[in-house]
Amino acid sequence: MTAQEELNKATVLRFNREVLENGSIDAINELIAPDFINYTAPPGTPNGPQGIIDFTINMMHKALTGISVKIHDQVIENDKVVTRKTIYGTHIGNFMGVAPSNEQVAINIIDIITVKNGQYTEHWSIRDAQDMINKSTKANNR
C-alpha cells in the first residue's frame, strides 16, 4: 500500500470514529469536501458537508444512541476506499421510515469512498437494515 493509500484509509477510519460514532460536526467540516457528492443519499439531501450533517447528525444520531462501528474489511486502491462495516446502536427514534424498537440493532454497510487531499469527494453505499426493520416490526406489533 502506498503512503497516499494509507492516508486515505486513515481518513475513512477517522470519519467512522469521529463522525459516525461521536457525531462531530467539526470532523464533518474537515473531512467532507465542499463539492462532495453522495450518490446514495435520500432524495432531497444536499451535497457537501450539509448533507452529511443532515443525515448523520440530524437523522441517525437522533434515531440511534450508543452508536459504534465495527470495521470488518477495507480494500484500498488509489483514491478509492471500500469498507465493509456494521453500525450498532439502540433504535430510539424513527430512522429512514422505520419506527423505533428500543432495541440494539445492526446495520450492515458496504461503502465506496473517493478520497482526495484528505477529504471525501464521492460516496456510494449499499445498506442492509433488515435487523432494524425486523426488530421494529416485532416491537410495534405487540
mmCIF file of N, CA and C in Angstrom:
data_model
loop_
_atom_site.group_PDB
_atom_site.id
_atom_site.type_symbol
_atom_site.label_atom_id
_atom_site.label_comp_id
_atom_site.label_asym_id
_atom_site.label_seq_id
_atom_site.Cartn_x
_atom_site.Cartn_y
_atom_site.Cartn_z
ATOM 1 N N MET A 1 0.856 -1.180 0.000
ATOM 2 C CA MET A 1 0.000 0.000 0.000
ATOM 3 C C MET A 1 0.899 1.238 0.000
ATOM 4 N N THR A 2 0.541 2.199 -0.832
ATOM 5 C CA THR A 2 1.328 3.433 -0.916
ATOM 6 C C THR A 2 1.044 4.326 0.295
ATOM 7 N N ALA A 3 1.899 5.314 0.476
ATOM 8 C CA ALA A 3 1.693 6.268 1.574
ATOM 9 C C ALA A 3 0.367 7.004 1.402
ATOM 10 N N GLN A 4 0.013 7.360 0.171
ATOM 11 C CA GLN A 4 -1.256 8.048 -0.074
ATOM 12 C C GLN A 4 -2.445 7.145 0.249
ATOM 13 N N GLU A 5 -2.346 5.876 -0.104
ATOM 14 C CA GLU A 5 -3.426 4.937 0.219
ATOM 15 C C GLU A 5 -3.578 4.787 1.732
ATOM 16 N N GLU A 6 -2.461 4.782 2.458
ATOM 17 C CA GLU A 6 -2.513 4.738 3.933
ATOM 18 C C GLU A 6 -3.239 5.963 4.481
ATOM 19 N N LEU A 7 -2.951 7.138 3.915
ATOM 20 C CA LEU A 7 -3.633 8.364 4.351
ATOM 21 C C LEU A 7 -5.126 8.311 4.032
ATOM 22 N N ASN A 8 -5.481 7.778 2.871
ATOM 23 C CA ASN A 8 -6.892 7.655 2.507
ATOM 24 C C ASN A 8 -7.620 6.715 3.461
ATOM 25 N N LYS A 9 -6.970 5.608 3.812
ATOM 26 C CA LYS A 9 -7.549 4.666 4.772
ATOM 27 C C LYS A 9 -7.739 5.349 6.123
ATOM 28 N N ALA A 10 -6.753 6.100 6.564
ATOM 29 C CA ALA A 10 -6.846 6.812 7.847
ATOM 30 C C ALA A 10 -7.980 7.831 7.834
ATOM 31 N N THR A 11 -8.208 8.483 6.700
ATOM 32 C CA THR A 11 -9.312 9.447 6.581
ATOM 33 C C THR A 11 -10.650 8.752 6.785
ATOM 34 N N VAL A 12 -10.824 7.590 6.167
ATOM 35 C CA VAL A 12 -12.081 6.844 6.301
ATOM 36 C C VAL A 12 -12.254 6.336 7.733
ATOM 37 N N LEU A 13 -11.197 5.842 8.339
ATOM 38 C CA LEU A 13 -11.289 5.390 9.735
ATOM 39 C C LEU A 13 -11.656 6.552 10.652
ATOM 40 N N ARG A 14 -11.049 7.706 10.425
ATOM 41 C CA ARG A 14 -11.367 8.893 11.238
ATOM 42 C C ARG A 14 -12.836 9.277 11.077
ATOM 43 N N PHE A 15 -13.354 9.260 9.851
ATOM 44 C CA PHE A 15 -14.763 9.577 9.619
ATOM 45 C C PHE A 15 -15.662 8.631 10.416
ATOM 46 N N ASN A 16 -15.366 7.343 10.378
ATOM 47 C CA ASN A 16 -16.197 6.380 11.095
ATOM 48 C C ASN A 16 -16.170 6.617 12.599
ATOM 49 N N ARG A 17 -15.025 6.933 13.155
ATOM 50 C CA ARG A 17 -14.910 7.167 14.599
ATOM 51 C C ARG A 17 -15.498 8.520 15.002
ATOM 52 N N GLU A 18 -15.029 9.579 14.377
ATOM 53 C CA GLU A 18 -15.390 10.928 14.825
ATOM 54 C C GLU A 18 -16.773 11.368 14.367
ATOM 55 N N VAL A 19 -17.179 10.957 13.175
ATOM 56 C CA VAL A 19 -18.478 11.400 12.655
ATOM 57 C C VAL A 19 -19.571 10.402 13.005
ATOM 58 N N LEU A 20 -19.421 9.150 12.555
ATOM 59 C CA LEU A 20 -20.498 8.188 12.788
ATOM 60 C C LEU A 20 -20.666 7.858 14.266
ATOM 61 N N GLU A 21 -19.569 7.558 14.958
ATOM 62 C CA GLU A 21 -19.685 7.197 16.371
ATOM 63 C C GLU A 21 -19.911 8.405 17.270
ATOM 64 N N ASN A 22 -19.180 9.485 17.058
ATOM 65 C CA ASN A 22 -19.199 10.608 18.000
ATOM 66 C C ASN A 22 -20.025 11.806 17.555
ATOM 67 N N GLY A 23 -20.445 11.843 16.298
ATOM 68 C CA GLY A 23 -21.291 12.941 15.831
ATOM 69 C C GLY A 23 -20.602 14.289 15.763
ATOM 70 N N SER A 24 -19.328 14.315 15.404
ATOM 71 C CA SER A 24 -18.558 15.562 15.380
ATOM 72 C C SER A 24 -18.818 16.374 14.111
ATOM 73 N N ILE A 25 -19.452 17.522 14.268
ATOM 74 C CA ILE A 25 -19.667 18.427 13.134
ATOM 75 C C ILE A 25 -18.333 19.023 12.680
ATOM 76 N N ASP A 26 -17.418 19.282 13.604
ATOM 77 C CA ASP A 26 -16.095 19.789 13.224
ATOM 78 C C ASP A 26 -15.395 18.805 12.288
ATOM 79 N N ALA A 27 -15.469 17.507 12.614
ATOM 80 C CA ALA A 27 -14.843 16.493 11.754
ATOM 81 C C ALA A 27 -15.525 16.442 10.390
ATOM 82 N N ILE A 28 -16.846 16.591 10.350
ATOM 83 C CA ILE A 28 -17.555 16.623 9.062
ATOM 84 C C ILE A 28 -17.008 17.754 8.206
ATOM 85 N N ASN A 29 -16.884 18.932 8.790
ATOM 86 C CA ASN A 29 -16.409 20.089 8.033
ATOM 87 C C ASN A 29 -14.961 19.944 7.578
ATOM 88 N N GLU A 30 -14.164 19.169 8.303
ATOM 89 C CA GLU A 30 -12.778 18.925 7.905
ATOM 90 C C GLU A 30 -12.668 17.821 6.856
ATOM 91 N N LEU A 31 -13.502 16.793 6.977
ATOM 92 C CA LEU A 31 -13.337 15.587 6.163
ATOM 93 C C LEU A 31 -14.182 15.545 4.896
ATOM 94 N N ILE A 32 -15.184 16.397 4.784
ATOM 95 C CA ILE A 32 -16.079 16.371 3.624
ATOM 96 C C ILE A 32 -15.776 17.575 2.730
ATOM 97 N N ALA A 33 -15.425 17.310 1.484
ATOM 98 C CA ALA A 33 -15.113 18.386 0.532
ATOM 99 C C ALA A 33 -16.366 19.203 0.231
ATOM 100 N N PRO A 34 -16.202 20.491 -0.041
ATOM 101 C CA PRO A 34 -17.360 21.337 -0.362
ATOM 102 C C PRO A 34 -18.166 20.818 -1.555
ATOM 103 N N ASP A 35 -17.481 20.159 -2.507
ATOM 104 C CA ASP A 35 -18.171 19.645 -3.694
ATOM 105 C C ASP A 35 -18.468 18.145 -3.596
ATOM 106 N N PHE A 36 -18.457 17.595 -2.379
ATOM 107 C CA PHE A 36 -18.753 16.184 -2.120
ATOM 108 C C PHE A 36 -20.109 15.795 -2.704
ATOM 109 N N ILE A 37 -20.149 14.622 -3.351
ATOM 110 C CA ILE A 37 -21.392 14.078 -3.896
ATOM 111 C C ILE A 37 -21.665 12.736 -3.237
ATOM 112 N N ASN A 38 -22.855 12.600 -2.642
ATOM 113 C CA ASN A 38 -23.293 11.352 -2.035
ATOM 114 C C ASN A 38 -24.327 10.731 -2.966
ATOM 115 N N TYR A 39 -23.908 9.723 -3.709
ATOM 116 C CA TYR A 39 -24.765 9.120 -4.725
ATOM 117 C C TYR A 39 -25.877 8.250 -4.142
ATOM 118 N N THR A 40 -25.811 7.924 -2.861
ATOM 119 C CA THR A 40 -26.843 7.077 -2.256
ATOM 120 C C THR A 40 -27.591 7.779 -1.130
ATOM 121 N N ALA A 41 -27.520 9.087 -1.087
ATOM 122 C CA ALA A 41 -28.248 9.847 -0.056
ATOM 123 C C ALA A 41 -29.746 9.805 -0.346
ATOM 124 N N PRO A 42 -30.566 9.941 0.699
ATOM 125 C CA PRO A 42 -32.013 10.024 0.481
ATOM 126 C C PRO A 42 -32.351 11.206 -0.432
ATOM 127 N N PRO A 43 -33.423 11.090 -1.208
ATOM 128 C CA PRO A 43 -33.820 12.191 -2.097
ATOM 129 C C PRO A 43 -33.956 13.504 -1.328
ATOM 130 N N GLY A 44 -33.473 14.576 -1.949
ATOM 131 C CA GLY A 44 -33.567 15.895 -1.341
ATOM 132 C C GLY A 44 -32.413 16.258 -0.430
ATOM 133 N N THR A 45 -31.510 15.303 -0.166
ATOM 134 C CA THR A 45 -30.359 15.578 0.690
ATOM 135 C C THR A 45 -29.345 16.412 -0.087
ATOM 136 N N PRO A 46 -28.880 17.530 0.469
ATOM 137 C CA PRO A 46 -27.891 18.336 -0.255
ATOM 138 C C PRO A 46 -26.535 17.639 -0.308
ATOM 139 N N ASN A 47 -25.740 17.981 -1.312
ATOM 140 C CA ASN A 47 -24.363 17.503 -1.371
ATOM 141 C C ASN A 47 -23.521 18.351 -0.428
ATOM 142 N N GLY A 48 -22.222 18.043 -0.345
ATOM 143 C CA GLY A 48 -21.330 18.790 0.528
ATOM 144 C C GLY A 48 -21.519 18.403 1.986
ATOM 145 N N PRO A 49 -20.824 19.094 2.881
ATOM 146 C CA PRO A 49 -20.899 18.778 4.311
ATOM 147 C C PRO A 49 -22.317 18.826 4.880
ATOM 148 N N GLN A 50 -23.157 19.738 4.395
ATOM 149 C CA GLN A 50 -24.504 19.867 4.962
ATOM 150 C C GLN A 50 -25.311 18.579 4.817
ATOM 151 N N GLY A 51 -25.138 17.860 3.716
ATOM 152 C CA GLY A 51 -25.843 16.597 3.534
ATOM 153 C C GLY A 51 -25.448 15.565 4.577
ATOM 154 N N ILE A 52 -24.164 15.532 4.926
ATOM 155 C CA ILE A 52 -23.690 14.605 5.966
ATOM 156 C C ILE A 52 -24.230 15.035 7.321
ATOM 157 N N ILE A 53 -24.255 16.325 7.587
ATOM 158 C CA ILE A 53 -24.830 16.821 8.847
ATOM 159 C C ILE A 53 -26.306 16.450 8.923
ATOM 160 N N ASP A 54 -27.045 16.673 7.838
ATOM 161 C CA ASP A 54 -28.478 16.361 7.832
ATOM 162 C C ASP A 54 -28.730 14.888 8.112
ATOM 163 N N PHE A 55 -27.992 14.006 7.425
ATOM 164 C CA PHE A 55 -28.243 12.571 7.577
ATOM 165 C C PHE A 55 -27.667 12.027 8.879
ATOM 166 N N THR A 56 -26.393 12.320 9.135
ATOM 167 C CA THR A 56 -25.716 11.702 10.276
ATOM 168 C C THR A 56 -26.123 12.321 11.608
ATOM 169 N N ILE A 57 -26.098 13.629 11.697
ATOM 170 C CA ILE A 57 -26.375 14.299 12.970
ATOM 171 C C ILE A 57 -27.876 14.453 13.192
ATOM 172 N N ASN A 58 -28.572 14.994 12.206
ATOM 173 C CA ASN A 58 -29.988 15.317 12.385
ATOM 174 C C ASN A 58 -30.920 14.125 12.238
ATOM 175 N N MET A 59 -30.457 13.041 11.630
ATOM 176 C CA MET A 59 -31.312 11.873 11.486
ATOM 177 C C MET A 59 -30.774 10.677 12.283
ATOM 178 N N MET A 60 -29.579 10.202 11.924
ATOM 179 C CA MET A 60 -29.063 8.978 12.524
ATOM 180 C C MET A 60 -28.829 9.113 14.024
ATOM 181 N N HIS A 61 -28.172 10.202 14.451
ATOM 182 C CA HIS A 61 -27.867 10.344 15.876
ATOM 183 C C HIS A 61 -29.103 10.639 16.723
ATOM 184 N N LYS A 62 -30.187 11.062 16.111
ATOM 185 C CA LYS A 62 -31.442 11.237 16.850
ATOM 186 C C LYS A 62 -32.218 9.931 16.944
ATOM 187 N N ALA A 63 -31.950 8.997 16.034
ATOM 188 C CA ALA A 63 -32.677 7.730 15.995
ATOM 189 C C ALA A 63 -31.925 6.594 16.681
ATOM 190 N N LEU A 64 -30.600 6.695 16.750
ATOM 191 C CA LEU A 64 -29.778 5.640 17.345
ATOM 192 C C LEU A 64 -28.903 6.243 18.439
ATOM 193 N N THR A 65 -28.843 5.576 19.579
ATOM 194 C CA THR A 65 -27.932 6.012 20.643
ATOM 195 C C THR A 65 -26.867 4.944 20.854
ATOM 196 N N GLY A 66 -25.768 5.356 21.468
ATOM 197 C CA GLY A 66 -24.684 4.416 21.741
ATOM 198 C C GLY A 66 -24.103 3.823 20.468
ATOM 199 N N ILE A 67 -23.971 4.644 19.446
ATOM 200 C CA ILE A 67 -23.515 4.152 18.143
ATOM 201 C C ILE A 67 -22.064 3.682 18.222
ATOM 202 N N SER A 68 -21.831 2.499 17.651
ATOM 203 C CA SER A 68 -20.470 2.003 17.464
ATOM 204 C C SER A 68 -20.372 1.428 16.058
ATOM 205 N N VAL A 69 -19.164 1.474 15.519
ATOM 206 C CA VAL A 69 -18.923 0.981 14.166
ATOM 207 C C VAL A 69 -17.848 -0.092 14.234
ATOM 208 N N LYS A 70 -18.153 -1.256 13.689
ATOM 209 C CA LYS A 70 -17.151 -2.325 13.569
ATOM 210 C C LYS A 70 -16.751 -2.416 12.103
ATOM 211 N N ILE A 71 -15.463 -2.196 11.854
ATOM 212 C CA ILE A 71 -14.916 -2.320 10.504
ATOM 213 C C ILE A 71 -14.508 -3.781 10.316
ATOM 214 N N HIS A 72 -15.105 -4.434 9.332
ATOM 215 C CA HIS A 72 -14.786 -5.840 9.065
ATOM 216 C C HIS A 72 -13.659 -5.968 8.037
ATOM 217 N N ASP A 73 -13.752 -5.195 6.962
ATOM 218 C CA ASP A 73 -12.768 -5.266 5.878
ATOM 219 C C ASP A 73 -12.607 -3.894 5.247
ATOM 220 N N GLN A 74 -11.412 -3.641 4.726
ATOM 221 C CA GLN A 74 -11.179 -2.454 3.905
ATOM 222 C C GLN A 74 -10.277 -2.839 2.747
ATOM 223 N N VAL A 75 -10.625 -2.334 1.578
ATOM 224 C CA VAL A 75 -9.816 -2.516 0.380
ATOM 225 C C VAL A 75 -9.521 -1.121 -0.158
ATOM 226 N N ILE A 76 -8.248 -0.843 -0.367
ATOM 227 C CA ILE A 76 -7.839 0.486 -0.805
ATOM 228 C C ILE A 76 -7.111 0.352 -2.134
ATOM 229 N N GLU A 77 -7.529 1.142 -3.114
ATOM 230 C CA GLU A 77 -6.826 1.203 -4.391
ATOM 231 C C GLU A 77 -6.862 2.641 -4.886
ATOM 232 N N ASN A 78 -5.680 3.229 -4.974
ATOM 233 C CA ASN A 78 -5.546 4.630 -5.391
ATOM 234 C C ASN A 78 -6.397 5.526 -4.493
ATOM 235 N N ASP A 79 -7.375 6.250 -5.058
ATOM 236 C CA ASP A 79 -8.173 7.180 -4.247
ATOM 237 C C ASP A 79 -9.493 6.581 -3.760
ATOM 238 N N LYS A 80 -9.698 5.272 -3.963
ATOM 239 C CA LYS A 80 -10.932 4.608 -3.529
ATOM 240 C C LYS A 80 -10.670 3.768 -2.279
ATOM 241 N N VAL A 81 -11.586 3.894 -1.304
ATOM 242 C CA VAL A 81 -11.541 3.067 -0.100
ATOM 243 C C VAL A 81 -12.895 2.377 0.016
ATOM 244 N N VAL A 82 -12.871 1.045 -0.016
ATOM 245 C CA VAL A 82 -14.083 0.244 0.136
ATOM 246 C C VAL A 82 -14.071 -0.329 1.545
ATOM 247 N N THR A 83 -15.156 -0.121 2.271
ATOM 248 C CA THR A 83 -15.244 -0.572 3.660
ATOM 249 C C THR A 83 -16.505 -1.398 3.849
ATOM 250 N N ARG A 84 -16.329 -2.599 4.434
ATOM 251 C CA ARG A 84 -17.476 -3.407 4.875
ATOM 252 C C ARG A 84 -17.538 -3.253 6.380
ATOM 253 N N LYS A 85 -18.681 -2.773 6.883
ATOM 254 C CA LYS A 85 -18.780 -2.446 8.306
ATOM 255 C C LYS A 85 -20.185 -2.715 8.813
ATOM 256 N N THR A 86 -20.307 -2.700 10.133
ATOM 257 C CA THR A 86 -21.609 -2.782 10.789
ATOM 258 C C THR A 86 -21.712 -1.631 11.770
ATOM 259 N N ILE A 87 -22.838 -0.910 11.689
ATOM 260 C CA ILE A 87 -23.148 0.139 12.659
ATOM 261 C C ILE A 87 -24.127 -0.450 13.661
ATOM 262 N N TYR A 88 -23.792 -0.320 14.949
ATOM 263 C CA TYR A 88 -24.658 -0.790 16.034
ATOM 264 C C TYR A 88 -25.176 0.413 16.812
ATOM 265 N N GLY A 89 -26.379 0.311 17.312
ATOM 266 C CA GLY A 89 -26.934 1.354 18.161
ATOM 267 C C GLY A 89 -28.294 0.929 18.679
ATOM 268 N N THR A 90 -28.759 1.621 19.713
ATOM 269 C CA THR A 90 -30.101 1.373 20.234
ATOM 270 C C THR A 90 -31.067 2.264 19.465
ATOM 271 N N HIS A 91 -32.076 1.644 18.880
ATOM 272 C CA HIS A 91 -33.003 2.305 17.958
ATOM 273 C C HIS A 91 -34.125 2.982 18.754
ATOM 274 N N ILE A 92 -33.965 4.296 19.019
ATOM 275 C CA ILE A 92 -34.917 5.025 19.874
ATOM 276 C C ILE A 92 -35.817 5.995 19.122
ATOM 277 N N GLY A 93 -35.574 6.187 17.832
ATOM 278 C CA GLY A 93 -36.380 7.137 17.058
ATOM 279 C C GLY A 93 -36.552 6.670 15.627
ATOM 280 N N ASN A 94 -37.482 7.294 14.913
ATOM 281 C CA ASN A 94 -37.737 6.954 13.519
ATOM 282 C C ASN A 94 -36.460 7.142 12.704
ATOM 283 N N PHE A 95 -36.085 6.127 11.942
ATOM 284 C CA PHE A 95 -34.873 6.193 11.129
ATOM 285 C C PHE A 95 -35.157 5.633 9.749
ATOM 286 N N MET A 96 -35.057 6.475 8.747
ATOM 287 C CA MET A 96 -35.300 6.089 7.358
ATOM 288 C C MET A 96 -36.665 5.411 7.207
ATOM 289 N N GLY A 97 -37.656 5.947 7.919
ATOM 290 C CA GLY A 97 -39.013 5.423 7.826
ATOM 291 C C GLY A 97 -39.294 4.217 8.696
ATOM 292 N N VAL A 98 -38.337 3.824 9.527
ATOM 293 C CA VAL A 98 -38.515 2.651 10.392
ATOM 294 C C VAL A 98 -38.761 3.130 11.816
ATOM 295 N N ALA A 99 -39.911 2.723 12.369
ATOM 296 C CA ALA A 99 -40.283 3.120 13.733
ATOM 297 C C ALA A 99 -39.325 2.505 14.747
ATOM 298 N N PRO A 100 -39.107 3.181 15.888
ATOM 299 C CA PRO A 100 -38.157 2.682 16.886
ATOM 300 C C PRO A 100 -38.608 1.380 17.530
ATOM 301 N N SER A 101 -37.617 0.554 17.867
ATOM 302 C CA SER A 101 -37.864 -0.702 18.583
ATOM 303 C C SER A 101 -37.354 -0.629 20.011
ATOM 304 N N ASN A 102 -36.532 0.376 20.319
ATOM 305 C CA ASN A 102 -35.854 0.497 21.615
ATOM 306 C C ASN A 102 -34.953 -0.698 21.896
ATOM 307 N N GLU A 103 -34.462 -1.316 20.835
ATOM 308 C CA GLU A 103 -33.547 -2.451 20.947
ATOM 309 C C GLU A 103 -32.246 -2.139 20.216
ATOM 310 N N GLN A 104 -31.203 -2.890 20.590
ATOM 311 C CA GLN A 104 -29.925 -2.800 19.879
ATOM 312 C C GLN A 104 -30.136 -3.342 18.470
ATOM 313 N N VAL A 105 -29.693 -2.587 17.462
ATOM 314 C CA VAL A 105 -29.832 -3.018 16.074
ATOM 315 C C VAL A 105 -28.476 -2.978 15.381
ATOM 316 N N ALA A 106 -28.407 -3.690 14.267
ATOM 317 C CA ALA A 106 -27.196 -3.722 13.446
ATOM 318 C C ALA A 106 -27.573 -3.342 12.021
ATOM 319 N N ILE A 107 -26.798 -2.444 11.436
ATOM 320 C CA ILE A 107 -26.980 -2.054 10.040
ATOM 321 C C ILE A 107 -25.677 -2.386 9.321
ATOM 322 N N ASN A 108 -25.754 -3.316 8.394
ATOM 323 C CA ASN A 108 -24.576 -3.742 7.639
ATOM 324 C C ASN A 108 -24.435 -2.875 6.396
ATOM 325 N N ILE A 109 -23.207 -2.440 6.136
ATOM 326 C CA ILE A 109 -22.963 -1.457 5.079
ATOM 327 C C ILE A 109 -21.694 -1.813 4.309
ATOM 328 N N ILE A 110 -21.739 -1.569 3.007
ATOM 329 C CA ILE A 110 -20.526 -1.535 2.189
ATOM 330 C C ILE A 110 -20.472 -0.144 1.573
ATOM 331 N N ASP A 111 -19.417 0.588 1.878
ATOM 332 C CA ASP A 111 -19.202 1.946 1.374
ATOM 333 C C ASP A 111 -18.074 1.951 0.356
ATOM 334 N N ILE A 112 -18.220 2.764 -0.656
ATOM 335 C CA ILE A 112 -17.113 3.087 -1.559
ATOM 336 C C ILE A 112 -16.931 4.602 -1.475
ATOM 337 N N ILE A 113 -15.754 5.015 -1.055
ATOM 338 C CA ILE A 113 -15.450 6.427 -0.847
ATOM 339 C C ILE A 113 -14.299 6.830 -1.763
ATOM 340 N N THR A 114 -14.435 7.963 -2.430
ATOM 341 C CA THR A 114 -13.305 8.578 -3.125
ATOM 342 C C THR A 114 -12.735 9.634 -2.188
ATOM 343 N N VAL A 115 -11.430 9.551 -1.933
ATOM 344 C CA VAL A 115 -10.751 10.485 -1.034
ATOM 345 C C VAL A 115 -9.707 11.256 -1.836
ATOM 346 N N LYS A 116 -9.774 12.580 -1.745
ATOM 347 C CA LYS A 116 -8.770 13.436 -2.388
ATOM 348 C C LYS A 116 -8.349 14.508 -1.398
ATOM 349 N N ASN A 117 -7.049 14.654 -1.231
ATOM 350 C CA ASN A 117 -6.494 15.659 -0.318
ATOM 351 C C ASN A 117 -7.073 15.539 1.086
ATOM 352 N N GLY A 118 -7.255 14.301 1.553
ATOM 353 C CA GLY A 118 -7.733 14.074 2.913
ATOM 354 C C GLY A 118 -9.213 14.328 3.126
ATOM 355 N N GLN A 119 -9.981 14.444 2.041
ATOM 356 C CA GLN A 119 -11.419 14.699 2.166
ATOM 357 C C GLN A 119 -12.220 13.742 1.292
ATOM 358 N N TYR A 120 -13.426 13.421 1.767
ATOM 359 C CA TYR A 120 -14.368 12.651 0.960
ATOM 360 C C TYR A 120 -14.838 13.529 -0.195
ATOM 361 N N THR A 121 -14.791 12.989 -1.412
ATOM 362 C CA THR A 121 -15.335 13.711 -2.565
ATOM 363 C C THR A 121 -16.518 12.985 -3.198
ATOM 364 N N GLU A 122 -16.594 11.657 -3.017
ATOM 365 C CA GLU A 122 -17.714 10.873 -3.543
ATOM 366 C C GLU A 122 -18.018 9.722 -2.597
ATOM 367 N N HIS A 123 -19.288 9.295 -2.604
ATOM 368 C CA HIS A 123 -19.723 8.195 -1.741
ATOM 369 C C HIS A 123 -20.811 7.385 -2.427
ATOM 370 N N TRP A 124 -20.644 6.071 -2.391
ATOM 371 C CA TRP A 124 -21.680 5.122 -2.792
ATOM 372 C C TRP A 124 -21.825 4.142 -1.643
ATOM 373 N N SER A 125 -23.016 3.594 -1.456
ATOM 374 C CA SER A 125 -23.226 2.705 -0.319
ATOM 375 C C SER A 125 -24.323 1.699 -0.613
ATOM 376 N N ILE A 126 -24.162 0.519 -0.041
ATOM 377 C CA ILE A 126 -25.219 -0.484 -0.001
ATOM 378 C C ILE A 126 -25.463 -0.758 1.473
ATOM 379 N N ARG A 127 -26.725 -0.605 1.911
ATOM 380 C CA ARG A 127 -27.077 -0.790 3.323
ATOM 381 C C ARG A 127 -28.060 -1.942 3.470
ATOM 382 N N ASP A 128 -27.834 -2.751 4.494
ATOM 383 C CA ASP A 128 -28.761 -3.818 4.860
ATOM 384 C C ASP A 128 -29.267 -3.500 6.262
ATOM 385 N N ALA A 129 -30.489 -2.980 6.330
ATOM 386 C CA ALA A 129 -31.092 -2.600 7.616
ATOM 387 C C ALA A 129 -32.162 -3.597 8.042
ATOM 388 N N GLN A 130 -32.085 -4.836 7.535
ATOM 389 C CA GLN A 130 -33.128 -5.816 7.823
ATOM 390 C C GLN A 130 -33.268 -6.096 9.314
ATOM 391 N N ASP A 131 -32.162 -6.136 10.053
ATOM 392 C CA ASP A 131 -32.225 -6.361 11.500
ATOM 393 C C ASP A 131 -33.061 -5.279 12.172
ATOM 394 N N MET A 132 -32.832 -4.027 11.800
ATOM 395 C CA MET A 132 -33.584 -2.907 12.372
ATOM 396 C C MET A 132 -35.067 -3.010 11.997
ATOM 397 N N ILE A 133 -35.344 -3.343 10.753
ATOM 398 C CA ILE A 133 -36.734 -3.472 10.297
ATOM 399 C C ILE A 133 -37.441 -4.602 11.036
ATOM 400 N N ASN A 134 -36.781 -5.757 11.173
ATOM 401 C CA ASN A 134 -37.393 -6.895 11.873
ATOM 402 C C ASN A 134 -37.708 -6.558 13.326
ATOM 403 N N LYS A 135 -36.771 -5.921 14.011
ATOM 404 C CA LYS A 135 -36.999 -5.581 15.422
ATOM 405 C C LYS A 135 -38.078 -4.519 15.564
ATOM 406 N N SER A 136 -38.134 -3.581 14.642
ATOM 407 C CA SER A 136 -39.184 -2.562 14.668
ATOM 408 C C SER A 136 -40.553 -3.193 14.457
ATOM 409 N N THR A 137 -40.648 -4.082 13.484
ATOM 410 C CA THR A 137 -41.924 -4.747 13.195
ATOM 411 C C THR A 137 -42.396 -5.533 14.406
ATOM 412 N N LYS A 138 -41.491 -6.272 15.018
ATOM 413 C CA LYS A 138 -41.842 -7.073 16.198
ATOM 414 C C LYS A 138 -42.272 -6.170 17.354
ATOM 415 N N ALA A 139 -41.509 -5.122 17.625
ATOM 416 C CA ALA A 139 -41.806 -4.231 18.758
ATOM 417 C C ALA A 139 -43.106 -3.472 18.561
ATOM 418 N N ASN A 140 -43.410 -3.103 17.342
ATOM 419 C CA ASN A 140 -44.581 -2.269 17.093
ATOM 420 C C ASN A 140 -45.837 -3.057 16.748
ATOM 421 N N ASN A 141 -45.739 -4.380 16.748
ATOM 422 C CA ASN A 141 -46.912 -5.230 16.516
ATOM 423 C C ASN A 141 -47.275 -6.040 17.749
ATOM 424 N N ARG A 142 -46.811 -5.595 18.898
ATOM 425 C CA ARG A 142 -47.124 -6.322 20.148
ATOM 426 C C ARG A 142 -48.498 -5.973 20.626
#
